[in-house]
Short mmCIF file of C-alpha atoms in Angstrom, two decimals:
data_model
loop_
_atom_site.label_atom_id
_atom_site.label_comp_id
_atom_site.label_asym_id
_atom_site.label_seq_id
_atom_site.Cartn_x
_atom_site.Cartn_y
_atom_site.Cartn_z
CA UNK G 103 125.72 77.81 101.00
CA UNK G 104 122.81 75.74 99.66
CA UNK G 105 119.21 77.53 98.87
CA UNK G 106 118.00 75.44 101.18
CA UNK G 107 120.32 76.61 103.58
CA UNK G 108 120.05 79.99 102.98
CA UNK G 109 116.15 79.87 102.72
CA UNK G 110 116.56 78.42 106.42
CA UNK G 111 119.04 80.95 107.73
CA UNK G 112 116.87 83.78 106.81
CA UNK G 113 113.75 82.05 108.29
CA UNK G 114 115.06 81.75 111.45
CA UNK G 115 116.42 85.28 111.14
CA UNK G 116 113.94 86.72 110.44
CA UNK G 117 111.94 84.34 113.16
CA UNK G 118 113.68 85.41 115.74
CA UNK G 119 113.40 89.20 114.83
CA UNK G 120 110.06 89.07 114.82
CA UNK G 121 109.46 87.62 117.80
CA UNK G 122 111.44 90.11 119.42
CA UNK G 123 109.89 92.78 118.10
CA UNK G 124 106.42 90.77 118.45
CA UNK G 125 107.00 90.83 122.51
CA UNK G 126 107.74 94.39 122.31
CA UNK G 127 105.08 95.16 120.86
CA UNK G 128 102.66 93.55 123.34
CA UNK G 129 104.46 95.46 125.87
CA UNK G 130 103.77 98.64 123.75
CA UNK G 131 100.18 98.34 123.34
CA UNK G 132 99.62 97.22 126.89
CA UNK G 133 101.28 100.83 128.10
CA UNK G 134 100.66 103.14 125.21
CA UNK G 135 97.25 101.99 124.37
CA UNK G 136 96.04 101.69 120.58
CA UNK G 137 96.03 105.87 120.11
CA UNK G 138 99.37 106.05 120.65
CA UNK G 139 100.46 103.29 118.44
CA UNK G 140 97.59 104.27 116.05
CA UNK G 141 100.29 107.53 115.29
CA UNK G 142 103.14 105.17 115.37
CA UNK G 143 102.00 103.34 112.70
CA UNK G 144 100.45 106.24 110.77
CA UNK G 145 103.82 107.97 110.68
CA UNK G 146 105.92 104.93 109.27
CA UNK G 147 103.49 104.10 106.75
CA UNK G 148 103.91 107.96 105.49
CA UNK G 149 107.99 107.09 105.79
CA UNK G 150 107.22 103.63 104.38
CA UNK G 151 105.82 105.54 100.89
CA UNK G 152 108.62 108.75 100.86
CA UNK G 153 111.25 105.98 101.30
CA UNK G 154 110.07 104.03 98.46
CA UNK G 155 109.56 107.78 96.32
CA UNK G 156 113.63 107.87 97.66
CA UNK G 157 114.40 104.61 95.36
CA UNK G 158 112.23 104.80 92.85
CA UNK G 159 113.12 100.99 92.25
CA UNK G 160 116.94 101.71 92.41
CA UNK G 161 117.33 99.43 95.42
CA UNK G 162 116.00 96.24 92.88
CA UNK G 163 118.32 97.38 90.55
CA UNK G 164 121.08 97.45 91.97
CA UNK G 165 120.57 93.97 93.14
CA UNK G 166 119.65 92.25 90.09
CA UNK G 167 122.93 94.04 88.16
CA UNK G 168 125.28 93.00 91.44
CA UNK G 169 124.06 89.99 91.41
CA UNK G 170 124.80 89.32 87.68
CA UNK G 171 128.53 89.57 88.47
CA UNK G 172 129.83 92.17 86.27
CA UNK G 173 131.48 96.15 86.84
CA UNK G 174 130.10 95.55 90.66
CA UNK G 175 131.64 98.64 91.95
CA UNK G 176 130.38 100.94 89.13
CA UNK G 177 126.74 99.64 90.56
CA UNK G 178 127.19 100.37 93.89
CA UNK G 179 128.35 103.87 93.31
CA UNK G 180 125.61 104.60 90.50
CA UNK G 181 122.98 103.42 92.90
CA UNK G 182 124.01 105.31 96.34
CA UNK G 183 124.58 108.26 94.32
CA UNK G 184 121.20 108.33 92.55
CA UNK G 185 119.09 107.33 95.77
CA UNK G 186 121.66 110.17 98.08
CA UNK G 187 120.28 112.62 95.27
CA UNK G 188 116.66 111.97 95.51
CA UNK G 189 116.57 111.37 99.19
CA UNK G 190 118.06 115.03 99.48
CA UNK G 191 115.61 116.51 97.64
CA UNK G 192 112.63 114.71 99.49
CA UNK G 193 114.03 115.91 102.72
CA UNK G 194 114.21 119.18 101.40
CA UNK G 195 110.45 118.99 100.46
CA UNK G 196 109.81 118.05 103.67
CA UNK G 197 111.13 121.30 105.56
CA UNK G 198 110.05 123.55 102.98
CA UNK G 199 105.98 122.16 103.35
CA UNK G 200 106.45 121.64 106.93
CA UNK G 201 103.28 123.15 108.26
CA UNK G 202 100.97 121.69 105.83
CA UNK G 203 102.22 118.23 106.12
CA UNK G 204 102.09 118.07 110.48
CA UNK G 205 98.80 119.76 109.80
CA UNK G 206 97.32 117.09 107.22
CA UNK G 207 98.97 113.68 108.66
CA UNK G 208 99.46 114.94 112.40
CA UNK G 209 102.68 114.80 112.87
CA UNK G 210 103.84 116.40 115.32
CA UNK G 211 107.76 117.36 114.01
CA UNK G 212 109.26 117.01 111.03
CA UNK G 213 112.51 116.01 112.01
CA UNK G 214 111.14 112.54 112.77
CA UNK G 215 110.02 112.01 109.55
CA UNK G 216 113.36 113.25 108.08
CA UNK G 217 115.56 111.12 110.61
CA UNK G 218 113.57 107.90 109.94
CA UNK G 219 113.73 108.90 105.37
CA UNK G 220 116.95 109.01 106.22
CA UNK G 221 117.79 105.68 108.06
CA UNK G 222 115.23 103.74 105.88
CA UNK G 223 117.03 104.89 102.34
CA UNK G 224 120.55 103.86 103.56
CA UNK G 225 118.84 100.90 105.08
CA UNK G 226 117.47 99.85 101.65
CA UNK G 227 120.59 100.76 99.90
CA UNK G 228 122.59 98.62 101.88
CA UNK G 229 120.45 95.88 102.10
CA UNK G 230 120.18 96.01 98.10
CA UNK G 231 124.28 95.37 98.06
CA UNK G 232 123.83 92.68 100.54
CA UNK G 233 121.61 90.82 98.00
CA UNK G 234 122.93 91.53 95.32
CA UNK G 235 126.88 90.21 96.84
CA UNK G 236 124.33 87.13 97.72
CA UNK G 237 124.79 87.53 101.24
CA UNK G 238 121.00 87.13 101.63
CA UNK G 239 121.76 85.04 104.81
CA UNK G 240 123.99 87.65 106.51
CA UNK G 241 121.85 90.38 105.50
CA UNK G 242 118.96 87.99 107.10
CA UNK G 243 121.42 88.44 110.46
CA UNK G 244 121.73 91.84 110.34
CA UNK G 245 118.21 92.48 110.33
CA UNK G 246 117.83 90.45 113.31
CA UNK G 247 120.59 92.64 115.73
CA UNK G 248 118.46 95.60 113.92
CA UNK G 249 115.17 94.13 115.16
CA UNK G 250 116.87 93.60 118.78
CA UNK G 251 118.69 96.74 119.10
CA UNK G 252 115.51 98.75 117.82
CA UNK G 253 113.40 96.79 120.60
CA UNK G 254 116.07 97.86 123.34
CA UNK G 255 115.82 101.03 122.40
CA UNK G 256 112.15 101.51 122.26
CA UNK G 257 111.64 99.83 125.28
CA UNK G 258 114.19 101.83 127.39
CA UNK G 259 112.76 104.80 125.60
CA UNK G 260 108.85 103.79 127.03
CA UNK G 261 110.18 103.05 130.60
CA UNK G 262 111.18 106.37 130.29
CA UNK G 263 107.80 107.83 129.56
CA UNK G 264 108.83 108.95 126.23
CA UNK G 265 106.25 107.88 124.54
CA UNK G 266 106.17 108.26 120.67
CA UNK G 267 109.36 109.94 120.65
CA UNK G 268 110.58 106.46 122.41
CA UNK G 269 109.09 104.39 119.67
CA UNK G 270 110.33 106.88 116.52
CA UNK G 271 113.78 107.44 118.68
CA UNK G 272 114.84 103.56 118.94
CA UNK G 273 113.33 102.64 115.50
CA UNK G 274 115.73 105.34 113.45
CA UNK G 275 118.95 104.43 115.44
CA UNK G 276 118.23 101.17 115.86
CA UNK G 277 118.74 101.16 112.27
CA UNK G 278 121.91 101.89 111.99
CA UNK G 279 122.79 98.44 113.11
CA UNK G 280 122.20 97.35 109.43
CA UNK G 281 123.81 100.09 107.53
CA UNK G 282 127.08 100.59 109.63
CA UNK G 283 128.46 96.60 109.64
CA UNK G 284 126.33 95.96 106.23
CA UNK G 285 128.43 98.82 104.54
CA UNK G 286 131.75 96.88 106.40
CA UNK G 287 130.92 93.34 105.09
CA UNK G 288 130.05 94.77 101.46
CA UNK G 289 133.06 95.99 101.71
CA UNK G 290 135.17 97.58 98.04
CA UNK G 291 135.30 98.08 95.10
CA UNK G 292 133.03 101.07 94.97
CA UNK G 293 134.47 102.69 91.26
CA UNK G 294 133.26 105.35 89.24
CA UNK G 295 130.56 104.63 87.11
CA UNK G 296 129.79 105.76 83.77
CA UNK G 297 126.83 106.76 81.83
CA UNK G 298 125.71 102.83 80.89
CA UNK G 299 126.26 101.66 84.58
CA UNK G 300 123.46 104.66 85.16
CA UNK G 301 121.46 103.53 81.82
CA UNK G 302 121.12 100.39 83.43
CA UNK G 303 120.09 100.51 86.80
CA UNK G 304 117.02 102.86 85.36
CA UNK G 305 116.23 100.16 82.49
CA UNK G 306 115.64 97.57 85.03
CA UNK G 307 113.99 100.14 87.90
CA UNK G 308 111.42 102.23 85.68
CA UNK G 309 109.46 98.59 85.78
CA UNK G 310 111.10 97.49 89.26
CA UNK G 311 109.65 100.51 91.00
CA UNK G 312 106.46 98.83 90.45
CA UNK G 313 107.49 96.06 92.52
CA UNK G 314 108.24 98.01 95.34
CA UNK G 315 105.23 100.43 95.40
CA UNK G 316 103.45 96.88 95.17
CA UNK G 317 104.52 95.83 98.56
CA UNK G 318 104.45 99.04 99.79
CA UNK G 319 100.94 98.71 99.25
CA UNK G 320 99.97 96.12 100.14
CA UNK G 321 101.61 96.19 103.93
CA UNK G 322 100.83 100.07 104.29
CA UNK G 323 97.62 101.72 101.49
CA UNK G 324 94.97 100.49 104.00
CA UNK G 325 96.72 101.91 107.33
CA UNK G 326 97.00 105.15 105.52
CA UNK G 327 93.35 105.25 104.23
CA UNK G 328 92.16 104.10 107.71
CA UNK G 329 94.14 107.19 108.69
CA UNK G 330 91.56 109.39 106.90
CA UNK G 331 88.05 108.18 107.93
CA UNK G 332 88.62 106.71 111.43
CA UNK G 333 90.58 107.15 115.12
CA UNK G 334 93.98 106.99 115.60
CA UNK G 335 92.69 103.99 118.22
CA UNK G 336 91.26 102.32 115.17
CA UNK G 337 94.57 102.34 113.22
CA UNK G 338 96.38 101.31 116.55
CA UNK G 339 94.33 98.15 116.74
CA UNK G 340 94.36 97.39 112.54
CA UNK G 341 97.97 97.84 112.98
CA UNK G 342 98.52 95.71 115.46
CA UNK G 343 96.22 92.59 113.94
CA UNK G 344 98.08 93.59 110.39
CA UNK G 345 101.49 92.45 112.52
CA UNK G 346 100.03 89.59 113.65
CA UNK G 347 99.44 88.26 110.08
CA UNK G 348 102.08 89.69 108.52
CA UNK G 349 104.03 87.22 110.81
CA UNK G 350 103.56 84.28 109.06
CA UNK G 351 104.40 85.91 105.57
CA UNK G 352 108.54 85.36 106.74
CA UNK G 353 108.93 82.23 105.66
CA UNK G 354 107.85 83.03 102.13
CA UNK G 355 109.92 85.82 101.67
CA UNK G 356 112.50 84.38 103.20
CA UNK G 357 112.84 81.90 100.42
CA UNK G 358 112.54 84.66 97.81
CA UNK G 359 115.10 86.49 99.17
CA UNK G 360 117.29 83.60 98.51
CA UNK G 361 115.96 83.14 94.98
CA UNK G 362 115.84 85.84 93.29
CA UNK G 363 120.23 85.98 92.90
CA UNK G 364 120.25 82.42 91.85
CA UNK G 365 117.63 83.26 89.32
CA UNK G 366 119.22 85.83 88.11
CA UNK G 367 122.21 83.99 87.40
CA UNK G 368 120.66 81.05 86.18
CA UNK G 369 118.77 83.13 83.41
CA UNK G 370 121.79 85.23 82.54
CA UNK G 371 123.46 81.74 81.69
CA UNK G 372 120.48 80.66 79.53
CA UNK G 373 119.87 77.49 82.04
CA UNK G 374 115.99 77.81 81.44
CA UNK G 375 115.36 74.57 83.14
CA UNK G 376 116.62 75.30 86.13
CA UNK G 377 115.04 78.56 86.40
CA UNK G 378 111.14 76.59 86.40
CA UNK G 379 112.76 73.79 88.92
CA UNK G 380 113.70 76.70 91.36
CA UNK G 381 110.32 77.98 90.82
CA UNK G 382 108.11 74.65 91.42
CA UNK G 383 110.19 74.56 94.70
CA UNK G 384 109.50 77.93 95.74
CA UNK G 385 105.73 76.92 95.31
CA UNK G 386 105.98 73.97 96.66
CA UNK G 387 106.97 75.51 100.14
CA UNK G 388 105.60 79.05 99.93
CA UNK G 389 102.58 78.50 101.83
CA UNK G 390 104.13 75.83 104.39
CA UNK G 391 103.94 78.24 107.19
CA UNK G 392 100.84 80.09 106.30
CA UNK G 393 98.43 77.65 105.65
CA UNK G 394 98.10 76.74 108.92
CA UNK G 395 98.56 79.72 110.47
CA UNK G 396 95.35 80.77 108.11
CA UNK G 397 93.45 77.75 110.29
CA UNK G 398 95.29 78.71 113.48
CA UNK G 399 94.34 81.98 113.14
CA UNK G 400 90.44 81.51 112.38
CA UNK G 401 89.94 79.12 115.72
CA UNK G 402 92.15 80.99 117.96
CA UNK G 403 92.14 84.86 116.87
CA UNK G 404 90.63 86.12 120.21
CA UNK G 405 92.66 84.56 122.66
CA UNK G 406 95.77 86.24 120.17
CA UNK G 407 94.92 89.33 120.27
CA UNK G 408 93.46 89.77 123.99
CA UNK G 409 97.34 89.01 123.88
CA UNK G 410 97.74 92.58 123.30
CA UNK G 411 94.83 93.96 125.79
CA UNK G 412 91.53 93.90 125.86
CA UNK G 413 91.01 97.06 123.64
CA UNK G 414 92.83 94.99 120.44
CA UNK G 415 90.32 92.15 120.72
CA UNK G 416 87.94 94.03 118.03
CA UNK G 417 90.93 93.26 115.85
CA UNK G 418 89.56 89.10 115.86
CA UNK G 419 86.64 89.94 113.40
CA UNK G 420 89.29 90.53 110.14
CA UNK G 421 92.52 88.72 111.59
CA UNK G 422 91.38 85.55 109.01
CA UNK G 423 91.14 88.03 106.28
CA UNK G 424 94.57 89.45 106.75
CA UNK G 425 96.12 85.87 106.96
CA UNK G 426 94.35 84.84 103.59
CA UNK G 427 95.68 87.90 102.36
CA UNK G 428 99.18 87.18 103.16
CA UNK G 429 98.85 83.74 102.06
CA UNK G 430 97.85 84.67 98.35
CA UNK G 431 100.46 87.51 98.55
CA UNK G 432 103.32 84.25 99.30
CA UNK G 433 102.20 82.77 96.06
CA UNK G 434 102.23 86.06 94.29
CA UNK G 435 105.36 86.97 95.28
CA UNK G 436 107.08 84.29 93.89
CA UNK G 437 105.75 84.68 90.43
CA UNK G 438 106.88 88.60 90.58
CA UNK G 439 110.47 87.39 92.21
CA UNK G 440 111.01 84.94 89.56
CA UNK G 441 109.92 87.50 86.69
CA UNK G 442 112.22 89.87 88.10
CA UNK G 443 114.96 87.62 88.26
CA UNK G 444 114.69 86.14 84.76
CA UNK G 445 114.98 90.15 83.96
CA UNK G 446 111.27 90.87 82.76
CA UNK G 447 110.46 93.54 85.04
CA UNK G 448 108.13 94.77 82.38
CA UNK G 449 106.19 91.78 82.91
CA UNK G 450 106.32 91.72 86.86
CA UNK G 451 105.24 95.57 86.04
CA UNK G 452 101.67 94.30 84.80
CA UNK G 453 101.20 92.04 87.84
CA UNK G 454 102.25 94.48 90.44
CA UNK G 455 99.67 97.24 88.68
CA UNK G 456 96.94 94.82 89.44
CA UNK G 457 97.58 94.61 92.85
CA UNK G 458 98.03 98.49 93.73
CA UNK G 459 95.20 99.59 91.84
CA UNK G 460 92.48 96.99 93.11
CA UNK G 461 94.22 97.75 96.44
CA UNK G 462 93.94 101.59 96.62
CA UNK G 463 90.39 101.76 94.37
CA UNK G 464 88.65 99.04 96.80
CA UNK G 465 90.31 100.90 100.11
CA UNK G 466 89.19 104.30 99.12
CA UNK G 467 85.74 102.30 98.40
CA UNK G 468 85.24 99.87 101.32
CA UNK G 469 87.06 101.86 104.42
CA UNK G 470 84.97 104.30 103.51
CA UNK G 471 81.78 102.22 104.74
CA UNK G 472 82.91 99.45 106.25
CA UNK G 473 85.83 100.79 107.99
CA UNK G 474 88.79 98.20 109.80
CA UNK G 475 86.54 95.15 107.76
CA UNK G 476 86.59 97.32 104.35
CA UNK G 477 90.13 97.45 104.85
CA UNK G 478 90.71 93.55 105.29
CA UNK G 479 88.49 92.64 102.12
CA UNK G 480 90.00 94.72 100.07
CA UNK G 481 93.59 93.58 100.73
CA UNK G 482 91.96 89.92 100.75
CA UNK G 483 90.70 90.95 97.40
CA UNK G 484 93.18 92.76 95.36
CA UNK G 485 95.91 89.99 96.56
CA UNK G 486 93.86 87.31 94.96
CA UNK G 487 93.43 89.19 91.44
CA UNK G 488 97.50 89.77 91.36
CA UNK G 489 97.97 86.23 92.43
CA UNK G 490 96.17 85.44 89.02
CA UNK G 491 97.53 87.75 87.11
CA UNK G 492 101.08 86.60 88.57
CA UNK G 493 100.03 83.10 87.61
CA UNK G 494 98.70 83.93 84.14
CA UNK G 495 101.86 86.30 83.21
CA UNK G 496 104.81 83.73 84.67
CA UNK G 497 103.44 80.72 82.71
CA UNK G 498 104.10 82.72 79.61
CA UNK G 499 107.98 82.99 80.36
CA UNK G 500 108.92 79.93 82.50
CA UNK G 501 107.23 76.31 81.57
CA UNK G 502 106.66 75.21 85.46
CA UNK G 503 104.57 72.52 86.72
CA UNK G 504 102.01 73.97 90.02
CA UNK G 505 102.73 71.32 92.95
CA UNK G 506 99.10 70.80 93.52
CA UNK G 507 100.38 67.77 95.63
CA UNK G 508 102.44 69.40 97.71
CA UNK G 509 100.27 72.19 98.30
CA UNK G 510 97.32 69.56 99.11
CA UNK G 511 99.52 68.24 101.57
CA UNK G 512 100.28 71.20 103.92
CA UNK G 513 96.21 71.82 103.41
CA UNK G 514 95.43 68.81 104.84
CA UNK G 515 98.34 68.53 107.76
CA UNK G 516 97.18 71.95 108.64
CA UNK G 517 93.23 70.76 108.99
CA UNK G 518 94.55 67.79 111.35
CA UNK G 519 95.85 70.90 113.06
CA UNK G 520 92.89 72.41 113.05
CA UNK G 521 90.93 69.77 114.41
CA UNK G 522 92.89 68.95 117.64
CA UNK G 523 93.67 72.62 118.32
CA UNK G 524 89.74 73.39 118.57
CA UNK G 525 89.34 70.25 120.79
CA UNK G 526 91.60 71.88 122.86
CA UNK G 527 90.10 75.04 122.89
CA UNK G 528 86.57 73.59 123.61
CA UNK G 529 88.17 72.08 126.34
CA UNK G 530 89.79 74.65 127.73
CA UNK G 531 86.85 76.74 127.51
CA UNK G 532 84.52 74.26 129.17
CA UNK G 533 86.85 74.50 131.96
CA UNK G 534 86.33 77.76 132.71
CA UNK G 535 89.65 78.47 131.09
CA UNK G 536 91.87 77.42 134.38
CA UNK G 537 95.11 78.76 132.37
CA UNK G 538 95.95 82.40 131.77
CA UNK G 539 95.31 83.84 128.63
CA UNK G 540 99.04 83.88 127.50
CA UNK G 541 99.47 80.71 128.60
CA UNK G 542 96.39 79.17 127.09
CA UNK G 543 97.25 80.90 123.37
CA UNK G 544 100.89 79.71 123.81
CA UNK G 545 100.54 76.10 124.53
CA UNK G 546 97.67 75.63 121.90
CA UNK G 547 100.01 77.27 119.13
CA UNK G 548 102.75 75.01 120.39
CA UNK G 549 100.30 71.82 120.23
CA UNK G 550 99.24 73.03 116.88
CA UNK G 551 102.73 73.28 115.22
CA UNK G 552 103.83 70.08 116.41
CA UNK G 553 101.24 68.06 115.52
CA UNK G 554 100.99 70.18 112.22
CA UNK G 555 104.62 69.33 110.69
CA UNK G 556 104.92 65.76 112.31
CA UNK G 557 102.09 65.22 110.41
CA UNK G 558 103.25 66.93 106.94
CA UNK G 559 106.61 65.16 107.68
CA UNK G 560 104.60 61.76 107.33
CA UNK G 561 103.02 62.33 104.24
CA UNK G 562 105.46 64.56 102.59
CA UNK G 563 108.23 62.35 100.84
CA UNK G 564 109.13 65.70 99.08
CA UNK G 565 109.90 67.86 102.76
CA UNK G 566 111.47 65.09 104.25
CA UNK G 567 114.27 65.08 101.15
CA UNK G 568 114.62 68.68 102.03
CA UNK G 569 115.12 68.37 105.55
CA UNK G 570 117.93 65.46 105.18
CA UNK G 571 119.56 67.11 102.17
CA UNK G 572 120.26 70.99 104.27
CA UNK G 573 120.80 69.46 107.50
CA UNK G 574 124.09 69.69 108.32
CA UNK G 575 125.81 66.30 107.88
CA UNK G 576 126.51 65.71 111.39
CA UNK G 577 122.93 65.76 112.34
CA UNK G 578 122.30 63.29 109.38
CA UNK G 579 125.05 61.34 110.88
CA UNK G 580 123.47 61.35 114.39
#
């Protein structure tokens, strides 16, 4: 399957996963209220960090050395076994400081955390293999039945009047919708690996564990510090604008997800030229979706969030921030992925360690006065420093070319957006708003994305070569 392709496979994917789990959350906050959710979130981001203390980087690993093509099986069995060892001992932490940690983070049982470890680290491990077997586009799929089954769940769980344990419930079994077929479709050899195959995998994750604590950070450090100075309600509404933003972010790492194996194998073969193409193209698109969800999201971030209820609308003062933080995090991305693929996790090291500790100094800094806005400038912030640093480091490695054009482009597509959505939504307004909210928000986003890519399609020479060369030759045909 072409990049393209599988760029587009794991868009839609993911797309359609998160707009499942996107309605359920609506439904969520509209009959839990932001407390409730406020916990919800509170206790995966605590997951979300033991998880990643559960790989220590092995996951990356064991991608980038499947993905080179060689002793496979010894990987697969090196990695389970190391991240099955660690894991163990984390959950054994866990039940030995028991009543501290309910005490500290209020949570309320302990098996919840250790059911959800659990299900993320064989989650991770499997998705890892997935990659690494370059199956990005069925792992893509996987993640969507995950997504749906996890929304059944919770939902069925909530009707219920379950509550948390709903939410926690569905979102740990749900899981097991990846790991169970994902372990199926990797499928054998798993061998028995020697010391080297073990040498390895840490060589490339003692930097690579920077990676991951990077993004770990930067979707979950300010949750956690709002955690400490302000309500659970707070959190619940921050959590819920976060997901909002983070939306737009798929497309981005949808198309690293499908570059990193390729880049791995082109640098293993020495094909340095290819390696900066694949990374001008990755640019060139990155921010395609973004971009003008960063001006969508400035002109219509109340109506969005009264989406949610009225109590989430306080989230409309730092939705713009979040969005320009996910934008620069796009480009930054791709400048770690490619480092990491072209095997200089040392190098992706130094970028990543920008962005965690601007992240976690300005949290501890700004949250602390400024609360829920503290909390958006500082991710704003610290993703614009790594995105530098990514730019500064990469350039030394790979000769690429930055497609300012491109770029330019999708900027200016997305202010002809801009411009008829708020005409719109003056309109609209000066009506006395005759449409429902949710009806308003949804035809104004659809206006907006039409008129947004029928215009980049007209002055893009470059997307429209993409589109004809991965559509499927009968559609050319047609």
């Amino acid at each position: 399957m072409r990049i393209g392709q599988t760029s587009f496979v794991s868009f839609v994917s993911k797309a359609l996963s998160s707009v499942a789990g996107f309605a359920a959350t609506i439904l969520f906050a509209r009959l839990l209220g932001p407390t409730v959710l406020g916990r919800y979130y509170l206790l995966l981001s605590i997951v979300a960090w033991l998880s990643l203390a559960g790989s220590i980087g092995i996951g990356s690993a064991i991608t980038k050395r499947m993905s080179e093509g060689n002793d496979v099986g010894e990987y697969k069995t090196a990695g389970g076994l190391v991240i099955a060892s660690i894991g163990a001992a984390i959950a054994l932490g866990l039940l030995v400081f028991q009543g501290p940690i309910e005490h500290y983070f209020d949570v309320e049982r302990i098996d919840f955390v250790v059911a959800l470890l659990a299900v993320g680290l064989l989650g991770s491990y499997v998705d890892a293999m997935l990659n690494g077997s370059h199956l990005v586009h069925v792992d893509a799929m996987l993640k969507v039945a995950r997504r749906i089954a996890r929304t059944v769940l919770q939902v069925g769980g909530v009707f219920l009047s379950l509550g948390l344990t709903a939410l926690v419930g569905g979102y740990a079994v749900g899981g097991l919708v990846l790991v169970i077929p994902g372990l199926y479709l990797v499928g054998r050899p798993y061998r028995l690996p020697r010391r080297r195959h073990f040498e390895r995998l840490f060589e490339y994750a003692k930097y690579a564990w920077m990676g991951r604590l990077e993004g770990k950070t930067f979707q979950q450090a300010d949750i956690l510090v709002l955690g400490l100075f302000v309500p659970s309600a707070l959190v619940g509404v921050y959590g819920i604008t976060w997901n909002v933003a983070n939306f737009l972010i798929i497309f981005s790492s949808s198309i690293s997800s499908a570059l990193f194996p390729e880049l791995s194998k082109l640098s293993a073969d020495d094909r340095n030229q290819q390696v900066a193409t694949l990374v001008e193209d990755a640019l060139s698109f990155t921010g395609m979706v973004t971009i003008p969800g960063l001006v969508g999201g400035l002109l219509l971030a109340p109506r969005i969030l009264r989406i949610f209820g009225e109590a989430f609308g306080r989230g409309a003062q730092v939705l713009g921030l979040l969005i320009l933080s996910v934008l620069f995090y796009g480009y930054q991305t791709q400048f770690t992925n490619a480092l990491g693929g072209i095997d200089r996790p040392r190098a992706a090291f130094k970028v990543n360690a920008i962005l965690i500790v601007s992240n976690v100094t300005l949290n501890l800094v700004l949250v602390y006065y400024y609360g829920m806005i503290g909390a958006a400038v500082a991710s704003a912030t610290s993703t614009f420093l790594s995105l530098i640093g990514g730019y500064v480091v990469l350039r030394r490695h790979v000769s690429f070319d930055t497609p300012v054009v491109q770029i330019a482009r999708q900027a200016g597509a997305a202010l002809a957006m801009g411009a008829l959505v708020a005409v719109a939504n003056s309109v609209l307004t000066r009506m006395g708003d005759p449409l429902s909210n949710e009806v308003a928000t949804t035809v104004l986003i659809a206006l907006g994305a039409g008129t947004y890519f029928v215009v980049l399609l007209s002055v893009s020479p470059d997307l429209r070569s993409v589109v004809r060369d991965n559509a499927p030759v009968s559609v050319i045909r047609d």
